[in-house]
PDB file of C-alpha atoms in Angstrom:
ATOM      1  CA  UNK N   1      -3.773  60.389 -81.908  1.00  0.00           C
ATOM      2  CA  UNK N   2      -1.268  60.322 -84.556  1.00  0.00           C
ATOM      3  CA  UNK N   3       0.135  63.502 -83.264  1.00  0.00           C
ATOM      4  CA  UNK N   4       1.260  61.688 -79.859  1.00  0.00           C
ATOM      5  CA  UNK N   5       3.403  58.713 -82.046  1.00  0.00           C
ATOM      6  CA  UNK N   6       5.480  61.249 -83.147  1.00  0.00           C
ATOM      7  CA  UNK N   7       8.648  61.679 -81.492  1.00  0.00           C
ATOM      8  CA  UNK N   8      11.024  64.408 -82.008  1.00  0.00           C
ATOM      9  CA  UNK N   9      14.514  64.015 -81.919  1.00  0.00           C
ATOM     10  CA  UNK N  10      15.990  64.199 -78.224  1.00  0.00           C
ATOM     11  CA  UNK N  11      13.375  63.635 -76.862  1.00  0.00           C
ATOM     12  CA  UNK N  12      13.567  60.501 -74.358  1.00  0.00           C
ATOM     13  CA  UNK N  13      10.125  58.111 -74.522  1.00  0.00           C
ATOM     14  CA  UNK N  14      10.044  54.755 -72.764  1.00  0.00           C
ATOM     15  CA  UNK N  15      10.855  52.688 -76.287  1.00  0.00           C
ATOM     16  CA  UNK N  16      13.668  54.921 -76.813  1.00  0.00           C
ATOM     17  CA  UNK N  17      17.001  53.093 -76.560  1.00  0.00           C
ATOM     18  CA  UNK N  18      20.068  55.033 -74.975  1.00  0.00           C
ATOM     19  CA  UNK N  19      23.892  53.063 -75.238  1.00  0.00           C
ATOM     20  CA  UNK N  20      25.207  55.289 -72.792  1.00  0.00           C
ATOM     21  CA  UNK N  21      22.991  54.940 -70.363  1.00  0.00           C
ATOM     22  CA  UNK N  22      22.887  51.130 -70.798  1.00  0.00           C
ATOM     23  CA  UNK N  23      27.113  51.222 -70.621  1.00  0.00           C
ATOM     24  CA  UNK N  24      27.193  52.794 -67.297  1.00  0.00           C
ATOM     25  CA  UNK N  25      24.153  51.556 -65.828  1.00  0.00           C
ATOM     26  CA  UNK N  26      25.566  47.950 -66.443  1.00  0.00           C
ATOM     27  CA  UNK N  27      29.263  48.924 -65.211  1.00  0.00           C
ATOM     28  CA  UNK N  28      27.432  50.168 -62.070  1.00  0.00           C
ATOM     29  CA  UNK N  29      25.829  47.264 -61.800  1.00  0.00           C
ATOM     30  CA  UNK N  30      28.685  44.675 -62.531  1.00  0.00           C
ATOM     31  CA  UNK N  31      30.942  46.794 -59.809  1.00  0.00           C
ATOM     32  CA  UNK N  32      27.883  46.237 -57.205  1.00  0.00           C
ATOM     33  CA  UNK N  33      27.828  42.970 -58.044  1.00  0.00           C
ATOM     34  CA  UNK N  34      31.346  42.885 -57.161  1.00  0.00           C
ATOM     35  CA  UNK N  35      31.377  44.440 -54.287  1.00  0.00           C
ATOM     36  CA  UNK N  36      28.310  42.257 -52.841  1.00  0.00           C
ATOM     37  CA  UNK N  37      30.090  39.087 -53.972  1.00  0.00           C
ATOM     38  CA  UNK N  38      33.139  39.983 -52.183  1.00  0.00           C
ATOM     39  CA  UNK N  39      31.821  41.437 -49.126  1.00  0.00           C
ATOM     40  CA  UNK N  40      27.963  40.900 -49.271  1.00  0.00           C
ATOM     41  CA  UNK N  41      27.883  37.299 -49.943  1.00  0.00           C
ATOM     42  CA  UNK N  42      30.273  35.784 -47.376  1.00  0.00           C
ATOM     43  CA  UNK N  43      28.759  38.106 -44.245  1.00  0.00           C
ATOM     44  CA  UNK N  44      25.158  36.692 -45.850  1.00  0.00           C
ATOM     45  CA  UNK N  45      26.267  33.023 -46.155  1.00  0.00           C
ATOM     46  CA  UNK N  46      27.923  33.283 -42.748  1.00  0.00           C
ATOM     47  CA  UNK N  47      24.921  34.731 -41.120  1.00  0.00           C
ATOM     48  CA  UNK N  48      22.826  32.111 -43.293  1.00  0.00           C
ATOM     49  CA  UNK N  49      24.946  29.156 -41.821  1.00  0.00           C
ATOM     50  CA  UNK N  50      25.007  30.354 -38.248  1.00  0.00           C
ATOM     51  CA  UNK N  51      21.439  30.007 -38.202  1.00  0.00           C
ATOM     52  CA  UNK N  52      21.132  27.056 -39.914  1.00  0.00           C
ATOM     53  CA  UNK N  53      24.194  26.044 -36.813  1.00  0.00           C
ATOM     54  CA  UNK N  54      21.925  27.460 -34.284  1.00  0.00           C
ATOM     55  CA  UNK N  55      18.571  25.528 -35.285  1.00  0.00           C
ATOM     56  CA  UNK N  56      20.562  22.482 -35.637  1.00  0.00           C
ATOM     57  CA  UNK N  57      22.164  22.625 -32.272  1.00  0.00           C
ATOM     58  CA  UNK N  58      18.407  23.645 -30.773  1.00  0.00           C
ATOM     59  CA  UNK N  59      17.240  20.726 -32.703  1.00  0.00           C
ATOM     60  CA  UNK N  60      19.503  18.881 -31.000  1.00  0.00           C
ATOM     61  CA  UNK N  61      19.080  19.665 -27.631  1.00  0.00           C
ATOM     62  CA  UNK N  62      15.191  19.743 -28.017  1.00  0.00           C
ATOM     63  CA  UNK N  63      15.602  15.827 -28.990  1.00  0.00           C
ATOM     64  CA  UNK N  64      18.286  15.004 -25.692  1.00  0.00           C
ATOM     65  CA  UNK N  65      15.266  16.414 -23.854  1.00  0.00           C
ATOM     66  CA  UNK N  66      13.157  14.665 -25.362  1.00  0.00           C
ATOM     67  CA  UNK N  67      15.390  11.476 -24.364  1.00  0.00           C
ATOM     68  CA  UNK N  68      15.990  12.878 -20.914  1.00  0.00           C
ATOM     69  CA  UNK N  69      12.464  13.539 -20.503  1.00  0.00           C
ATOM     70  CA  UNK N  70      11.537   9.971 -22.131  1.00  0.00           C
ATOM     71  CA  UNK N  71      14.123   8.316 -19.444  1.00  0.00           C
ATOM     72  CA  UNK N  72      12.982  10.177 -16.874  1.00  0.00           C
ATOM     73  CA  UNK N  73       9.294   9.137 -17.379  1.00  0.00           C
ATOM     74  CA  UNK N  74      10.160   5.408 -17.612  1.00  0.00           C
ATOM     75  CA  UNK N  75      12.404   6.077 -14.283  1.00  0.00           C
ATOM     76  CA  UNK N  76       8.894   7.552 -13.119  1.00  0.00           C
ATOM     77  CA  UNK N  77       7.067   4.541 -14.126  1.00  0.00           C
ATOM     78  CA  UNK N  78       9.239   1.901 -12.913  1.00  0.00           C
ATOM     79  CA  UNK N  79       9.122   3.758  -9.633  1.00  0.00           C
ATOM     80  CA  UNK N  80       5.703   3.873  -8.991  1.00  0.00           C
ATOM     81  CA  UNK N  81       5.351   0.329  -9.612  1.00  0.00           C
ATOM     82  CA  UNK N  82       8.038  -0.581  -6.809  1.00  0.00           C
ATOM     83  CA  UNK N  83       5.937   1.602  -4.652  1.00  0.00           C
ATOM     84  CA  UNK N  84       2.767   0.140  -5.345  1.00  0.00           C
ATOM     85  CA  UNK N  85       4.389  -3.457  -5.357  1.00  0.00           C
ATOM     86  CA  UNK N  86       6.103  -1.823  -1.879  1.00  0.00           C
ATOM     87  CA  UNK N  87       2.906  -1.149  -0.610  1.00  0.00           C
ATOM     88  CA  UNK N  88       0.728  -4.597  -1.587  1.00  0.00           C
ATOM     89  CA  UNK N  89       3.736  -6.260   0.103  1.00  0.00           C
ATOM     90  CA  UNK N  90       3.225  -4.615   3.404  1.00  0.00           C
ATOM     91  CA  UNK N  91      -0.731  -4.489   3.400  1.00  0.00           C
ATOM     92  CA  UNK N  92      -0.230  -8.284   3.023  1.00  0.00           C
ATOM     93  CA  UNK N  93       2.478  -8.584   5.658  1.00  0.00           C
ATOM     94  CA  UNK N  94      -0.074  -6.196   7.901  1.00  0.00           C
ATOM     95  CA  UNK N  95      -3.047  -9.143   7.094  1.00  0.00           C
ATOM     96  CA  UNK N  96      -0.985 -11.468   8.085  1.00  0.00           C
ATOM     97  CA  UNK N  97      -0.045 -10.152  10.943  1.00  0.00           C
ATOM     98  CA  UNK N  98      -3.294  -8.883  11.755  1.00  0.00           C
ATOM     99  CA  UNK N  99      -4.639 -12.540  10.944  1.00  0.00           C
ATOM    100  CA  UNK N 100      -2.244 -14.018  13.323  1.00  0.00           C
ATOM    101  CA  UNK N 101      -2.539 -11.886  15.997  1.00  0.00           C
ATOM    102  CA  UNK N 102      -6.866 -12.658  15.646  1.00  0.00           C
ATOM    103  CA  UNK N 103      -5.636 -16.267  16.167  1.00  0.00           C
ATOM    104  CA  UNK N 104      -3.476 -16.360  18.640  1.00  0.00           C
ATOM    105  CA  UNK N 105      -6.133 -13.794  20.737  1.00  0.00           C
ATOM    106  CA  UNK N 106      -8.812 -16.688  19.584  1.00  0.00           C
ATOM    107  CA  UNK N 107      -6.779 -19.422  21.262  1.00  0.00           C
ATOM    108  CA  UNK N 108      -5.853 -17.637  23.745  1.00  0.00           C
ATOM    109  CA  UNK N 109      -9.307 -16.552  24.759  1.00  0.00           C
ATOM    110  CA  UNK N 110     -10.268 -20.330  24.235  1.00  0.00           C
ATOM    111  CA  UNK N 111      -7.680 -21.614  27.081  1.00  0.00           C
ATOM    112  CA  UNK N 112      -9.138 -19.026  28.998  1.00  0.00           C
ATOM    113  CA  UNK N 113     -12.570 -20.357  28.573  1.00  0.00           C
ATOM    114  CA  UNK N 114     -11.240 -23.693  29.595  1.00  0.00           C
ATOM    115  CA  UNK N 115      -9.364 -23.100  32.260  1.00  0.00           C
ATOM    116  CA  UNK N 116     -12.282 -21.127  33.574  1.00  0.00           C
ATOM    117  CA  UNK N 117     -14.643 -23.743  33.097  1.00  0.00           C
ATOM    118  CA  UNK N 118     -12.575 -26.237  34.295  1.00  0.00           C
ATOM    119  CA  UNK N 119     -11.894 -23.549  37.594  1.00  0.00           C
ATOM    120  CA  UNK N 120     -15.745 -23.678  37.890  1.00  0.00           C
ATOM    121  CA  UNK N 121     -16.236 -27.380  37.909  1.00  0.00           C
ATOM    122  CA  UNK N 122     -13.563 -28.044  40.579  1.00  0.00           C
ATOM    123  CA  UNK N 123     -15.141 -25.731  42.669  1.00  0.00           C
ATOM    124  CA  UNK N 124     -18.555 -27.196  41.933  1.00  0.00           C
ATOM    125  CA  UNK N 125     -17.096 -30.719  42.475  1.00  0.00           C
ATOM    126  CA  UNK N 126     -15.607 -29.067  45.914  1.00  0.00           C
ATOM    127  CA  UNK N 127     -18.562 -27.640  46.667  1.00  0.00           C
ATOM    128  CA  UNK N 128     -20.330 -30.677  46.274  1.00  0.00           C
ATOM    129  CA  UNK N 129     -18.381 -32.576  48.063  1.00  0.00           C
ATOM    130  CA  UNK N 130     -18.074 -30.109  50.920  1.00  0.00           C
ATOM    131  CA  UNK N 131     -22.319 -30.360  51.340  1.00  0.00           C
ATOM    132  CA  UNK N 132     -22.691 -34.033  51.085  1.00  0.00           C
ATOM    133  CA  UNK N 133     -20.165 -33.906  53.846  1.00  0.00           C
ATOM    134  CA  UNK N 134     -22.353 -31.392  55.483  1.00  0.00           C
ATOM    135  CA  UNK N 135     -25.444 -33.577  54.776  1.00  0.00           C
ATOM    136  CA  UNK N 136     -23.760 -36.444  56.168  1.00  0.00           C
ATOM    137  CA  UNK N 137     -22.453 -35.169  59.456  1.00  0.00           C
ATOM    138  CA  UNK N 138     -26.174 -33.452  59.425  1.00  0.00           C
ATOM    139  CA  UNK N 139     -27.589 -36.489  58.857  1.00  0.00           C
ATOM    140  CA  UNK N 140     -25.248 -38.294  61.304  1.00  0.00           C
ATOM    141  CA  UNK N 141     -26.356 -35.527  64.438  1.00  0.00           C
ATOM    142  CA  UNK N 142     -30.407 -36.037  63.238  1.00  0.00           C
ATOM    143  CA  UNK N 143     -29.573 -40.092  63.699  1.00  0.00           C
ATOM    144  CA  UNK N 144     -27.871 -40.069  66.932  1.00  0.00           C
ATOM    145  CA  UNK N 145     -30.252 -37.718  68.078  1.00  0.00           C
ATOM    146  CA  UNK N 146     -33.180 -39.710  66.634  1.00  0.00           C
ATOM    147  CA  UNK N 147     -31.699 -42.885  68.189  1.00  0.00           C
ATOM    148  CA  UNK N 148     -30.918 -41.269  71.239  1.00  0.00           C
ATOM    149  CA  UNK N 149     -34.262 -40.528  71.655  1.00  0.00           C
ATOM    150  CA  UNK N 150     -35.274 -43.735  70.863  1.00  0.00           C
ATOM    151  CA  UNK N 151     -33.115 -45.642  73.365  1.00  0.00           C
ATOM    152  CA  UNK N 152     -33.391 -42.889  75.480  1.00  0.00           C
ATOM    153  CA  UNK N 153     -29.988 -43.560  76.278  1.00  0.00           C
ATOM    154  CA  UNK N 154     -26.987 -41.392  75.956  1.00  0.00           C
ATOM    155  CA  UNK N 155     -24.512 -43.284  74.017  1.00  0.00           C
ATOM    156  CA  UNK N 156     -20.822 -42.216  72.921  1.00  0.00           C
ATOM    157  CA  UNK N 157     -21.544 -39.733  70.505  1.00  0.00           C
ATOM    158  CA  UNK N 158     -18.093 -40.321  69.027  1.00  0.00           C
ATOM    159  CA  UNK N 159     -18.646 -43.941  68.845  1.00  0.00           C
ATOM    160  CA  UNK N 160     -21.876 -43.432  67.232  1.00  0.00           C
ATOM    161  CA  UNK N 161     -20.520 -40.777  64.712  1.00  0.00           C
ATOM    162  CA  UNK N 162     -18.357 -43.318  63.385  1.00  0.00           C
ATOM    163  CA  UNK N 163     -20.415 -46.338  63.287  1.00  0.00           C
ATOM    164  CA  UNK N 164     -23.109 -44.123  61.362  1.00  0.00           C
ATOM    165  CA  UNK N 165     -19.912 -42.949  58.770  1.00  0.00           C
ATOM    166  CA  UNK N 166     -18.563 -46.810  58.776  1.00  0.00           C
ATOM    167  CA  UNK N 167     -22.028 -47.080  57.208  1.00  0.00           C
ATOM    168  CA  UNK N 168     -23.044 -44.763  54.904  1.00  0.00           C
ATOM    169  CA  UNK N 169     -19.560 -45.075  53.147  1.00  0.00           C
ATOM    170  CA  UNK N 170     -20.372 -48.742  52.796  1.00  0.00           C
ATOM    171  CA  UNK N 171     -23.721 -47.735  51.406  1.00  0.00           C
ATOM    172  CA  UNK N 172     -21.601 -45.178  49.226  1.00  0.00           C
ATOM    173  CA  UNK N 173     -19.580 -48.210  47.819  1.00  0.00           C
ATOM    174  CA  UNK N 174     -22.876 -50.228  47.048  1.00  0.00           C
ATOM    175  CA  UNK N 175     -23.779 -47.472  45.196  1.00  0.00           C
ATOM    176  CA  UNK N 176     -20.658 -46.429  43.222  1.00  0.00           C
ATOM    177  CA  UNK N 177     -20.521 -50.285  42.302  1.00  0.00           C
ATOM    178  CA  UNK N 178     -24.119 -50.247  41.273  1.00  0.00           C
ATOM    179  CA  UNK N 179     -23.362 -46.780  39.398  1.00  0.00           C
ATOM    180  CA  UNK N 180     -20.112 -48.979  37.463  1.00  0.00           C
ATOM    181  CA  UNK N 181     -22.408 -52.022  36.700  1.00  0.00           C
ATOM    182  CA  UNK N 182     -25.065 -49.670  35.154  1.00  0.00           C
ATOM    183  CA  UNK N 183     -22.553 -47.997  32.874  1.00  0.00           C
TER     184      UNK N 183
END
């Protein structure tokens, strides 16, 4: 081992120190240096701040979209709630149309109703009247006849009609006043 320590002269090791080398490897240097400061440097620090420029001015638009997108939402928002507000407004309108429309159907069905009932009693009431008259002239004929028979005489049968209808409307008035006094 003590035969590799040895160094001859000229020879170059790694501990061995050479000024020449040093001079010229540090005047390279300091004229690379140089040259990057002067030309390097500024086309590095340009590039560096047009980036820096670039991310700004994405950061920037990324946060107006943000905004627009923010606005646009609440626009969104505000809209639907016109249109649902919109729309419980004209279902209601529609019910109360609807209800309206239910009554005035209802009340008009109702004076229907009426008017037919009242239709129906007149008639009824005509009716009525029309076969009591009926029964009366009937019942007039079967008396004259009856009497006729009777007598066995042939009497005016105008003269007789009326007496018999001079009579049962007096009987008719008895009874209407009797109907009064009971009520």
């Amino acid at each position: 081992m003590p035969a590799l320590l040895l160094v001859q002269e000229g020879e170059f090791t790694p501990f061995s120190i050479n000024t020449g080398l040093i001079f010229w490897t540090l005047v390279v240097f300091g004229v690379l240096l140089a040259l990057l400061w002067r030309l390097g440097w500024p086309a590095l620090l340009k590039a560096v701040e047009e980036r820096e420029r670039r991310i700004q001015q994405q950061l920037e638009e990324a946060e107006r979209a943000r905004a627009e997108a923010a606005r646009l939402l609440e626009e969104h928002k505000r809209t639907m709630a016109a249109a649902r507000a919109e729309a419980q407004e004209l279902i209601a309108q529609a019910r109360a149309v609807a209800e309206k429309e239910r009554a005035a159907l209802l009340a008009q069905a109702r004076e229907q109703y009426e008017q037919l009932l009242d239709r129906a009693r007149k008639e009824i009431e005509s009716e009525k009247e029309k076969a009591i008259l009926e029964l009366r002239r009937e019942a007039v004929d079967l008396s004259i006849a009856a009497a006729s028979k009777l007598i066995e005489a042939n009497l005016d049968s105008d003269a007789n009609r009326r007496l018999v209808m001079e009579y049962l409307a007096s009987l008719e008035a008895g009874a209407e006043k009797e109907g009064r006094g009971a009520r």
